The first five atom37 places (N, CA, C, CB, O) and aatype in JSON, in Angstrom:
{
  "aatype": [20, 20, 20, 20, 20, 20, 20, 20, 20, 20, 20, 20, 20, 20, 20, 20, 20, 20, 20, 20, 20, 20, 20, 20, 20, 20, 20, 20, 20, 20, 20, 20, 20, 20, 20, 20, 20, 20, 20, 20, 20, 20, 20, 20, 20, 20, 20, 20, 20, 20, 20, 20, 20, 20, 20, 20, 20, 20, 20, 20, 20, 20, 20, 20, 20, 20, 20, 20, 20, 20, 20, 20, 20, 20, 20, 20, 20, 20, 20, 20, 20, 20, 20, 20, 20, 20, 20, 20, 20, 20, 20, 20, 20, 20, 20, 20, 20, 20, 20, 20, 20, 20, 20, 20, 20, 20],
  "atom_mask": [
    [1, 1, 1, 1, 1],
    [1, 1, 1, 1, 1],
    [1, 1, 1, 1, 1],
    [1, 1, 1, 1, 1],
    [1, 1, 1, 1, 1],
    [1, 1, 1, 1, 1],
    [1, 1, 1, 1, 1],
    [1, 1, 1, 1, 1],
    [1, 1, 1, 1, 1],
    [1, 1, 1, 1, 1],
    [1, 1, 1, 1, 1],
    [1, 1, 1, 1, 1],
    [1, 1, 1, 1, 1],
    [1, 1, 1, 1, 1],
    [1, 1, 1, 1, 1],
    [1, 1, 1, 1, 1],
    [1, 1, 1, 1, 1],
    [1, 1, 1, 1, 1],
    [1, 1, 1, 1, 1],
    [1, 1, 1, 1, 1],
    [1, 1, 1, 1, 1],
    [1, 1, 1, 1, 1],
    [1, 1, 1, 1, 1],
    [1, 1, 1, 1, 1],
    [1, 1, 1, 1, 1],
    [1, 1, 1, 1, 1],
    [1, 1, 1, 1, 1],
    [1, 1, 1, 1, 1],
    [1, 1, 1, 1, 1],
    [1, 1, 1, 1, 1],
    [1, 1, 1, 1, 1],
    [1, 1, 1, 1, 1],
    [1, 1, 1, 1, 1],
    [1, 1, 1, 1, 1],
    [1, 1, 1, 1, 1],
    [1, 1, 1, 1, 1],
    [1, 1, 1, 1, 1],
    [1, 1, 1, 1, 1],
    [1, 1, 1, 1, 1],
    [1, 1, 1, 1, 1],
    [1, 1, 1, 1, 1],
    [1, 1, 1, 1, 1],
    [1, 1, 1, 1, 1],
    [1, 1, 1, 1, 1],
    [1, 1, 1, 1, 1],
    [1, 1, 1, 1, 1],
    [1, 1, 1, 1, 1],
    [1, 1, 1, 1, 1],
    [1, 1, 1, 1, 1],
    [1, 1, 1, 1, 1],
    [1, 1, 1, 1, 1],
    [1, 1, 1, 1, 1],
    [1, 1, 1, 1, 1],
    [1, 1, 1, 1, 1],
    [1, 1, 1, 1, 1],
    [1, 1, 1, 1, 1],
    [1, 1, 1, 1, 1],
    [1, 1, 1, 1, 1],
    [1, 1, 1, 1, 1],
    [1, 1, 1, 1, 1],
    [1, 1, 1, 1, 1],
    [1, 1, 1, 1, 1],
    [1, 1, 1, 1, 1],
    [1, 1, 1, 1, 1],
    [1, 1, 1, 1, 1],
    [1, 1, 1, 1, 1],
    [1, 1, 1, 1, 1],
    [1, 1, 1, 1, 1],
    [1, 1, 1, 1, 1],
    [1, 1, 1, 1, 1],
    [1, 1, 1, 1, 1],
    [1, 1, 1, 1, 1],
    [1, 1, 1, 1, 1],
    [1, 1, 1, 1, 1],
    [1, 1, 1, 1, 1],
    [1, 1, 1, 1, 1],
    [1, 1, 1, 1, 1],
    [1, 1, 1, 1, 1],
    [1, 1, 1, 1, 1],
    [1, 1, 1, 1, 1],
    [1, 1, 1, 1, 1],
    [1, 1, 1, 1, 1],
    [1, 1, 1, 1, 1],
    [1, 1, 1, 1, 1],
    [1, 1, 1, 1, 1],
    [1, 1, 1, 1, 1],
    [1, 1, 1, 1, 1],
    [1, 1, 1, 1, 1],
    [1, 1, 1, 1, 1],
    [1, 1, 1, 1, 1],
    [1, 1, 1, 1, 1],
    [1, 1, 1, 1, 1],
    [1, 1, 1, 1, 1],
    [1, 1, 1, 1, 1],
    [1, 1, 1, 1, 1],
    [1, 1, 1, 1, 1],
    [1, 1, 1, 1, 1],
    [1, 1, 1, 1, 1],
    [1, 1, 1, 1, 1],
    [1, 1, 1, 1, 1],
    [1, 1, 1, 1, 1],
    [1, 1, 1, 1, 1],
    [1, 1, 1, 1, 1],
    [1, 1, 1, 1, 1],
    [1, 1, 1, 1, 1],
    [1, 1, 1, 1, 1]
  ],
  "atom_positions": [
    [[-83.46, 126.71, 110.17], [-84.86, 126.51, 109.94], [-85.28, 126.99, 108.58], [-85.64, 127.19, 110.98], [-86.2, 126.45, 107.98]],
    [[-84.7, 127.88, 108.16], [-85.18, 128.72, 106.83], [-84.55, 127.71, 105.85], [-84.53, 130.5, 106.64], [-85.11, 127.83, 104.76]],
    [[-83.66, 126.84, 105.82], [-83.51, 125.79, 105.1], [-84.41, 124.56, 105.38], [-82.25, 125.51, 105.2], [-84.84, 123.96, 104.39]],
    [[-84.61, 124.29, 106.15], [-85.94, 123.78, 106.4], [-87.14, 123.86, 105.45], [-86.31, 124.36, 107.47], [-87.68, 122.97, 104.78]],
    [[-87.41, 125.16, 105.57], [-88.71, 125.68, 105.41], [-88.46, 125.68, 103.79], [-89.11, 127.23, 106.26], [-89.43, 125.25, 103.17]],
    [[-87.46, 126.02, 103.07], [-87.28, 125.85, 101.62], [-87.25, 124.68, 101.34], [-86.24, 126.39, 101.08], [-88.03, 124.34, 100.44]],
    [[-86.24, 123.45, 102.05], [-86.37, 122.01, 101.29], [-88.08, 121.59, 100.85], [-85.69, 120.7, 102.49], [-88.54, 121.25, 99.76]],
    [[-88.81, 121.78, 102.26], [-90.14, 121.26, 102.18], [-90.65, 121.81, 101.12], [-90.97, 121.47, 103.29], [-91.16, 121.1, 100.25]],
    [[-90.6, 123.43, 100.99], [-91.26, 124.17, 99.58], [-90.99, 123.4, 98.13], [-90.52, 125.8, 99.39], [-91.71, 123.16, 97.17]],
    [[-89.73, 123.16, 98.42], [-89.2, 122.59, 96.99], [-89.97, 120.78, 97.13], [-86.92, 122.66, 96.9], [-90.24, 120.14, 96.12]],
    [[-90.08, 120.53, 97.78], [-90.73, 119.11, 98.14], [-92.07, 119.31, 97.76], [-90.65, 118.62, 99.73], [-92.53, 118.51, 96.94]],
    [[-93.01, 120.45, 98.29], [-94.3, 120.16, 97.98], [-94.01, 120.66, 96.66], [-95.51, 120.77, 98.84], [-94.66, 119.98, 95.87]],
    [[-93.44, 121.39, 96.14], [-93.58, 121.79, 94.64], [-93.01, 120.8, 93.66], [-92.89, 123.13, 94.37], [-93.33, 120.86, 92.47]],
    [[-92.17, 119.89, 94.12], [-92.22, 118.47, 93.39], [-93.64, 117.48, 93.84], [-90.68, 117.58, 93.87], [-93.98, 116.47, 93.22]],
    [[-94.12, 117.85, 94.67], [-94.87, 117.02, 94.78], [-96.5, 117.31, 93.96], [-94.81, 116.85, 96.2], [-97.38, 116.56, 93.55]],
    [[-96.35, 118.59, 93.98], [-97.74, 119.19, 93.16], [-96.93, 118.57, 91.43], [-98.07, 121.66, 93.42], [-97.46, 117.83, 90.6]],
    [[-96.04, 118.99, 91.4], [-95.59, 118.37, 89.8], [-95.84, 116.96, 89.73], [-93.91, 118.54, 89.39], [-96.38, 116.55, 88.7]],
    [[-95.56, 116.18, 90.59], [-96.07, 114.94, 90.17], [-97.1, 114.78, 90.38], [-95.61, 114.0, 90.53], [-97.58, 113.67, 90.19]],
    [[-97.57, 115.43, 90.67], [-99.56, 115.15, 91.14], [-100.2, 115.97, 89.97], [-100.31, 116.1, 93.09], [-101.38, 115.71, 89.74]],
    [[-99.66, 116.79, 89.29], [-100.13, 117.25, 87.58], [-99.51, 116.07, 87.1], [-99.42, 118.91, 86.72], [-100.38, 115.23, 86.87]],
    [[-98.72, 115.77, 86.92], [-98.2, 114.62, 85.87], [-99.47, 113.6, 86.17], [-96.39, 113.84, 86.26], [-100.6, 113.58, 85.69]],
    [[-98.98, 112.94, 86.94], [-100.15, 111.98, 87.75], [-101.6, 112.2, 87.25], [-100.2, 112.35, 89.45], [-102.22, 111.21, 86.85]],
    [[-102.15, 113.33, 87.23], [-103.16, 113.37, 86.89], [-103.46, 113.84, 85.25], [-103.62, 114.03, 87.85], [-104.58, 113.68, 84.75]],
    [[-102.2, 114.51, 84.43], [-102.6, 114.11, 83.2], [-101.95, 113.39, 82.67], [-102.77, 114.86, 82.46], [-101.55, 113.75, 81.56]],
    [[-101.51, 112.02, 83.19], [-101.52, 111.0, 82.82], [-102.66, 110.13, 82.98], [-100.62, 110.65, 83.18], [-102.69, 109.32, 82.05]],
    [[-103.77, 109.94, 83.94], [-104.96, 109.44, 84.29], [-106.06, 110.13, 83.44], [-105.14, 109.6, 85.75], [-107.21, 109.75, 83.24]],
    [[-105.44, 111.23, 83.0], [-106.5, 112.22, 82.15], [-106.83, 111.6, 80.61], [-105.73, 113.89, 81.92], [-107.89, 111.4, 80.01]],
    [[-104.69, 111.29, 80.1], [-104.99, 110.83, 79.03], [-105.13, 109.48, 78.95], [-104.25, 111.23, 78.27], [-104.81, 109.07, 77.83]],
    [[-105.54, 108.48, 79.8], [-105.37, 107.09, 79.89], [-107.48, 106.95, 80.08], [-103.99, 106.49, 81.55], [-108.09, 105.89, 79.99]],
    [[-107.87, 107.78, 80.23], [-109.17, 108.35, 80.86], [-109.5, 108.61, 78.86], [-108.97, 110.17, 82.39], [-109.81, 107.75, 78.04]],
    [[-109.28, 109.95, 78.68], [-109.27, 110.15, 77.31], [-109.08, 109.19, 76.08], [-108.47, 110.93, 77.23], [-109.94, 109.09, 75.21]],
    [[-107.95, 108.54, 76.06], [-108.13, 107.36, 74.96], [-109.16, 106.64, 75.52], [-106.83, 106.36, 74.67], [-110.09, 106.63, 74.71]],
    [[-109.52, 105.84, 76.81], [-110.45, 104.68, 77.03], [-111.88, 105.28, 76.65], [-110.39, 104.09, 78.66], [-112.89, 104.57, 76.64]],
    [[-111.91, 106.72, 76.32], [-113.7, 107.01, 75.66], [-112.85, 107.06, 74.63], [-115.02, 108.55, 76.02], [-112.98, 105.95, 74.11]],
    [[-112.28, 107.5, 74.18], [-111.99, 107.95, 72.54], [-112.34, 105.7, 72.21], [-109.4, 109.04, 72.07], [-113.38, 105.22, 71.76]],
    [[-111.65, 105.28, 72.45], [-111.62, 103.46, 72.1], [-112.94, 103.11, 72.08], [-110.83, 102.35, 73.31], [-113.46, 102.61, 71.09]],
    [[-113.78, 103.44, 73.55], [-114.93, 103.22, 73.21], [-116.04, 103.73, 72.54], [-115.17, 103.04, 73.85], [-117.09, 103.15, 72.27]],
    [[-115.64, 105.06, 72.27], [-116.62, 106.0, 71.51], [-116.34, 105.14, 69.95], [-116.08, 108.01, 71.58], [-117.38, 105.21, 69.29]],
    [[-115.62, 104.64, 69.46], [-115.45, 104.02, 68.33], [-115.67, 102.89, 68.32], [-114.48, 104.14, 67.89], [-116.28, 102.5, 67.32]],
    [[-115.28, 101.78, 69.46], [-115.94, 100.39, 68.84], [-117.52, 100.63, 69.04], [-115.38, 98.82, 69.78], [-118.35, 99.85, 68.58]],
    [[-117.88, 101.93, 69.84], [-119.54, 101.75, 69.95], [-119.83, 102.28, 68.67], [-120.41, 102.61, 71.26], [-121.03, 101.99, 68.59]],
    [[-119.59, 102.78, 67.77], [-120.12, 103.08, 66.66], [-119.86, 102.21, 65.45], [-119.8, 104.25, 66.47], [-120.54, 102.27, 64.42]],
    [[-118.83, 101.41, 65.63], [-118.9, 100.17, 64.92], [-119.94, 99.49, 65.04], [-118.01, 99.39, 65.16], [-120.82, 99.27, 64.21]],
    [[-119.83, 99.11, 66.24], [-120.9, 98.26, 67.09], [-122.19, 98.18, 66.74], [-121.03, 98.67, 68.34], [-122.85, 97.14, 66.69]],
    [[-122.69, 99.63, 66.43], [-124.04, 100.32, 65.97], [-124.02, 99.5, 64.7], [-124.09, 102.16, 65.76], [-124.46, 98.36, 64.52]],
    [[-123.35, 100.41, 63.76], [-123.21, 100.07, 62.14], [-123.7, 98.24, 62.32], [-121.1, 100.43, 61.37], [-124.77, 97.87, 61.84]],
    [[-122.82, 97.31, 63.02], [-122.85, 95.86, 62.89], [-124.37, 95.8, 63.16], [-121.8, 94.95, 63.94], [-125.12, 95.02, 62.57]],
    [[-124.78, 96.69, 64.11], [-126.45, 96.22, 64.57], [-127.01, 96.64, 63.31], [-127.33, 97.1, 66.08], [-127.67, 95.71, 62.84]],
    [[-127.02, 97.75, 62.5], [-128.12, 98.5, 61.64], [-127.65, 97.33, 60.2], [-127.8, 100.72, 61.37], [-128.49, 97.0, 59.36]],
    [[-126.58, 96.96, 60.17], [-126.5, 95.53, 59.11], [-127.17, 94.53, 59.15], [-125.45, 94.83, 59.09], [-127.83, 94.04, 58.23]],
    [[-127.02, 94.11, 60.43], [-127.5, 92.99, 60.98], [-129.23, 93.37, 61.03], [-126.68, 92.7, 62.5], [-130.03, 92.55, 60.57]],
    [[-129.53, 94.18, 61.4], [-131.14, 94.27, 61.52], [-131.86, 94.21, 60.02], [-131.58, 95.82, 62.3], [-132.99, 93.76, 59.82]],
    [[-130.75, 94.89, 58.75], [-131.48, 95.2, 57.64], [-131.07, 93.65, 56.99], [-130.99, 96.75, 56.77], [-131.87, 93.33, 56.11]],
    [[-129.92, 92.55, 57.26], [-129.96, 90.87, 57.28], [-131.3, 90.39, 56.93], [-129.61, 90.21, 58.78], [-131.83, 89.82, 55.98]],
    [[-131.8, 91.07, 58.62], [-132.7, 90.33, 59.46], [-133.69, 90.65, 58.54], [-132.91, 90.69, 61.02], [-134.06, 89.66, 57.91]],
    [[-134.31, 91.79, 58.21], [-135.26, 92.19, 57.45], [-135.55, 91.36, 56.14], [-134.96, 93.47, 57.21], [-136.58, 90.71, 55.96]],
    [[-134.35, 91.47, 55.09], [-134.23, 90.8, 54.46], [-134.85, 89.43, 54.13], [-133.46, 90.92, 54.61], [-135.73, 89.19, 53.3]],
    [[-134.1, 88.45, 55.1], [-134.19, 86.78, 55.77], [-135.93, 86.74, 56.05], [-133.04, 86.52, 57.67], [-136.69, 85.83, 55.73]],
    [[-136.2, 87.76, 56.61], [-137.93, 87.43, 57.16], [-138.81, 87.65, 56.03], [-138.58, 88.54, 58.47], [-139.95, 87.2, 56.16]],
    [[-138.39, 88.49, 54.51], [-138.86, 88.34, 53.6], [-138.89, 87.47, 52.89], [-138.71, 88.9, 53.23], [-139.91, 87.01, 52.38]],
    [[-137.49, 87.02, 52.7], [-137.31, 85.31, 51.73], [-138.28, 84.75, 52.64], [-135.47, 84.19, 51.71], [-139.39, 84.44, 52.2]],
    [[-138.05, 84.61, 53.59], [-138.77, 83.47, 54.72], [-140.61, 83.42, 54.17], [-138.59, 84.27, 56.86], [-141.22, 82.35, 54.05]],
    [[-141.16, 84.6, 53.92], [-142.29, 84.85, 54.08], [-142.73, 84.35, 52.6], [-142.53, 86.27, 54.58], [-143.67, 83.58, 52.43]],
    [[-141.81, 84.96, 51.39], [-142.11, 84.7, 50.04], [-141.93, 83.21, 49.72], [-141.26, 85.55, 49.16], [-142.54, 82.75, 48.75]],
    [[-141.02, 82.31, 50.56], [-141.09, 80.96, 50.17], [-142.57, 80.34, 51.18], [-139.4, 80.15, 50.54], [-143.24, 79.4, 50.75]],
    [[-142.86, 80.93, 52.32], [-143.9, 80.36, 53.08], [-145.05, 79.81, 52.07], [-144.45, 81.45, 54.1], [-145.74, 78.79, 52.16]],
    [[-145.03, 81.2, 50.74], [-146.16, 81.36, 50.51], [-145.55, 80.67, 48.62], [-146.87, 83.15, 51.0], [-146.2, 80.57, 47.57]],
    [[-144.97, 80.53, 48.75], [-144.52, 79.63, 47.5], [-144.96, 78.33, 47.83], [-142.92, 79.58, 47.19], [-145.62, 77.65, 47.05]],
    [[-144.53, 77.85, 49.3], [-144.66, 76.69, 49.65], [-146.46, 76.02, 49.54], [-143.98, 76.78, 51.07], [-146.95, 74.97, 49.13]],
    [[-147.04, 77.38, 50.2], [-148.38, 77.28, 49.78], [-148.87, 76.91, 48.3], [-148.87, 78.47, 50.08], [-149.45, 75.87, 48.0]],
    [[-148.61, 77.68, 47.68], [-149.24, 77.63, 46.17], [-148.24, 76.19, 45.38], [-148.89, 79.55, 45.19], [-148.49, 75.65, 44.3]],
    [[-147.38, 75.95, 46.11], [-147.15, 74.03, 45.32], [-148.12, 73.35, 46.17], [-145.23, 72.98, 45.59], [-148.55, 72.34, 45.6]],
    [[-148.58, 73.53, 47.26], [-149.06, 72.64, 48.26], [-150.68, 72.73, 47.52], [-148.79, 73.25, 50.1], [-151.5, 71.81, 47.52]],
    [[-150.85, 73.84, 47.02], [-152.04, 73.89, 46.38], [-152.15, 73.07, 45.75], [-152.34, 74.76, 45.78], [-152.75, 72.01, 45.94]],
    [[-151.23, 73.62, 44.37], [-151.2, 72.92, 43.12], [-151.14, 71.13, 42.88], [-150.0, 73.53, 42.55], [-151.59, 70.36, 42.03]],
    [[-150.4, 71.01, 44.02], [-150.29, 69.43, 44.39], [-151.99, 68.7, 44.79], [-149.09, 69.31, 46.0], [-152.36, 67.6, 44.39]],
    [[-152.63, 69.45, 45.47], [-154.09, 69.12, 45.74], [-154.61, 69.34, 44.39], [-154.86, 70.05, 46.9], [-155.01, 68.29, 43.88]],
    [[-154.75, 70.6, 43.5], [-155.71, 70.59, 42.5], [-155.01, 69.03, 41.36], [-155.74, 72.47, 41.68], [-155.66, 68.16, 40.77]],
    [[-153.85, 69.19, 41.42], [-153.53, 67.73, 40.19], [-153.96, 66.44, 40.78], [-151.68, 67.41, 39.79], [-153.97, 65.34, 40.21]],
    [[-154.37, 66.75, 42.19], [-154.8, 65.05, 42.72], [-156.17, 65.22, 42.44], [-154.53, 64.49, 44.58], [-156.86, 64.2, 42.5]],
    [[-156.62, 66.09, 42.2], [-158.48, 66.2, 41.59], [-158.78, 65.59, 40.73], [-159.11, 67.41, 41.03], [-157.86, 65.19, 40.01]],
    [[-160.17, 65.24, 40.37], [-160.81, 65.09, 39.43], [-160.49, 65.84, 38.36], [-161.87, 65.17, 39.72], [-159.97, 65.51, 37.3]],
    [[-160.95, 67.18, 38.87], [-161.05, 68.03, 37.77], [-159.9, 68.41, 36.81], [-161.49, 69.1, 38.25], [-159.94, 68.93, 35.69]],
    [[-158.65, 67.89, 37.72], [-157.29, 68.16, 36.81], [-157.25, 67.19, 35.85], [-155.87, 68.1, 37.6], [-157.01, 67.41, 34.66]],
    [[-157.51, 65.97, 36.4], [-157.53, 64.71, 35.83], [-157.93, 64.64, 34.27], [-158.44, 63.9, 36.64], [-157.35, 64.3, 33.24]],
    [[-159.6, 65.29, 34.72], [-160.29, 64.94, 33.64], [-159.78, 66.43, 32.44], [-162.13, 64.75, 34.17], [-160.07, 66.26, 31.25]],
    [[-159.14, 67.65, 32.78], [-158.71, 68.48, 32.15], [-157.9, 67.84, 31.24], [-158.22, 69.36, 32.82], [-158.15, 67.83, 30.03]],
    [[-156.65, 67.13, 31.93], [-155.66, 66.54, 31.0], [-156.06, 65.16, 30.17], [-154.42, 66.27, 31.84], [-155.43, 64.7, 29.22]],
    [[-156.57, 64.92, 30.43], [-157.1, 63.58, 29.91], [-158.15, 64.3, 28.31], [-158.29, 62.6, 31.52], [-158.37, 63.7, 27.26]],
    [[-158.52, 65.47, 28.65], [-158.99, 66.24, 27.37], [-158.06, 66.78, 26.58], [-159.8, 67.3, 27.63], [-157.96, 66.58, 25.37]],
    [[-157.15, 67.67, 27.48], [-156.16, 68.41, 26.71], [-154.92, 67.8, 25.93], [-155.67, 69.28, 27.58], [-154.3, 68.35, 25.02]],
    [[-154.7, 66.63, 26.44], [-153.6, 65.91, 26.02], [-153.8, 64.83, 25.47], [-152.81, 65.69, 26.85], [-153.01, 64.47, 24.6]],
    [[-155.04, 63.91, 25.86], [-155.21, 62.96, 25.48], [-155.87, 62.62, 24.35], [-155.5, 62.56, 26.2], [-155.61, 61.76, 23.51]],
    [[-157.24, 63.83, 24.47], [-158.27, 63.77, 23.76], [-159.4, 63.07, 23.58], [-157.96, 63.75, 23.07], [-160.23, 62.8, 22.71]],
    [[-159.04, 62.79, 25.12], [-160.65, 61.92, 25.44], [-161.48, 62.66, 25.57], [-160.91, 61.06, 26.68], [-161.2, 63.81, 25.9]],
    [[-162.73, 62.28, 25.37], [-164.32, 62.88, 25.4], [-165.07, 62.18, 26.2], [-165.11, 62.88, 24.07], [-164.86, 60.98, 26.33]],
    [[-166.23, 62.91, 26.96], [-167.67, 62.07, 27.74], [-167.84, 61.53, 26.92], [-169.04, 62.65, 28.26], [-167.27, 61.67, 25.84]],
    [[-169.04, 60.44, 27.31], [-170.29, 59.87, 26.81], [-170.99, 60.95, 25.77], [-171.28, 59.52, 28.1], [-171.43, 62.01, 26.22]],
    [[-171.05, 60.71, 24.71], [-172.15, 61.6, 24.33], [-171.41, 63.13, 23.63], [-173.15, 61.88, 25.86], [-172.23, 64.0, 23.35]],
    [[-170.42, 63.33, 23.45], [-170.05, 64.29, 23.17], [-169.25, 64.52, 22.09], [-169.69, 64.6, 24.0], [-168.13, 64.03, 21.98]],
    [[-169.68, 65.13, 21.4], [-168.72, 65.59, 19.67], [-167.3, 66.48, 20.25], [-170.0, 67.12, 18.25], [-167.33, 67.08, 21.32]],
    [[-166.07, 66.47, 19.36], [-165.33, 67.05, 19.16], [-165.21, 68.13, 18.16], [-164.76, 66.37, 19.15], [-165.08, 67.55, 17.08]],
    [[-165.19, 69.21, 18.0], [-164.85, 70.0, 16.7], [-163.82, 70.64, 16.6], [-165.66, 70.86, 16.38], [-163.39, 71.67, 17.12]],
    [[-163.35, 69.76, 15.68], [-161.41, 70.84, 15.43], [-161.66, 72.2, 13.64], [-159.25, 68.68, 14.56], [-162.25, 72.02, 12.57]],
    [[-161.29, 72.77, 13.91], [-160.84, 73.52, 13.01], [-160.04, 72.69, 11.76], [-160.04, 74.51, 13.74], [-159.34, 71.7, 12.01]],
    [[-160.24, 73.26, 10.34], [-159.15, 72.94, 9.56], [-158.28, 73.85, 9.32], [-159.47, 72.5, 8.5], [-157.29, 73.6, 8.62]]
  ]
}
């Protein structure tokens, strides 16, 4: 019986050894899978804080051509005017009203 009673000892004491192994092996398989994710999540971050300052960026062009787009859209109305009309038709042409002197400098 006292051989008995030792095989089993030596049995559970292999068996507690593989149950430490066992478990720091799950420990370090546990350990790398945060260490992996503790790093692609901080990549991850970085890609967002790029991507957001992109974004920032893009909504400025976006806003500065909105308003470019405006001021041709203007400019396109004031040259269909009269008043452009008759500007250039002075400035370039050198036409005059009814009734009206020119005076140039010598």
């Amino acid at each position: 019986m006292s051989n008995k009673k030792k095989s089993s000892r030596k049995r559970a004491r292999r068996m507690r050894g593989r149950e430490k192994r066992a478990l720091l092996v799950m420990g370090l398989i546990v350990g790398s899978v945060g260490i992996t994710l503790t790093v692609r999540g901080n990549a991850l971050n970085q890609q967002i804080q790029q991507n957001s300052l992109k974004e920032s960026a893009l909504e400025q062009q976006l806003e500065d051509e909105t308003k470019r787009t405006e001021e041709i859209q203007e400019l396109e109305q004031y040259m269909q005017s009269d008043e452009y009309i008759e500007k250039i038709a002075r400035e370039k042409l050198g036409l005059l009203k009814e009734n009206e002197i020119l005076f140039r400098e010598q």
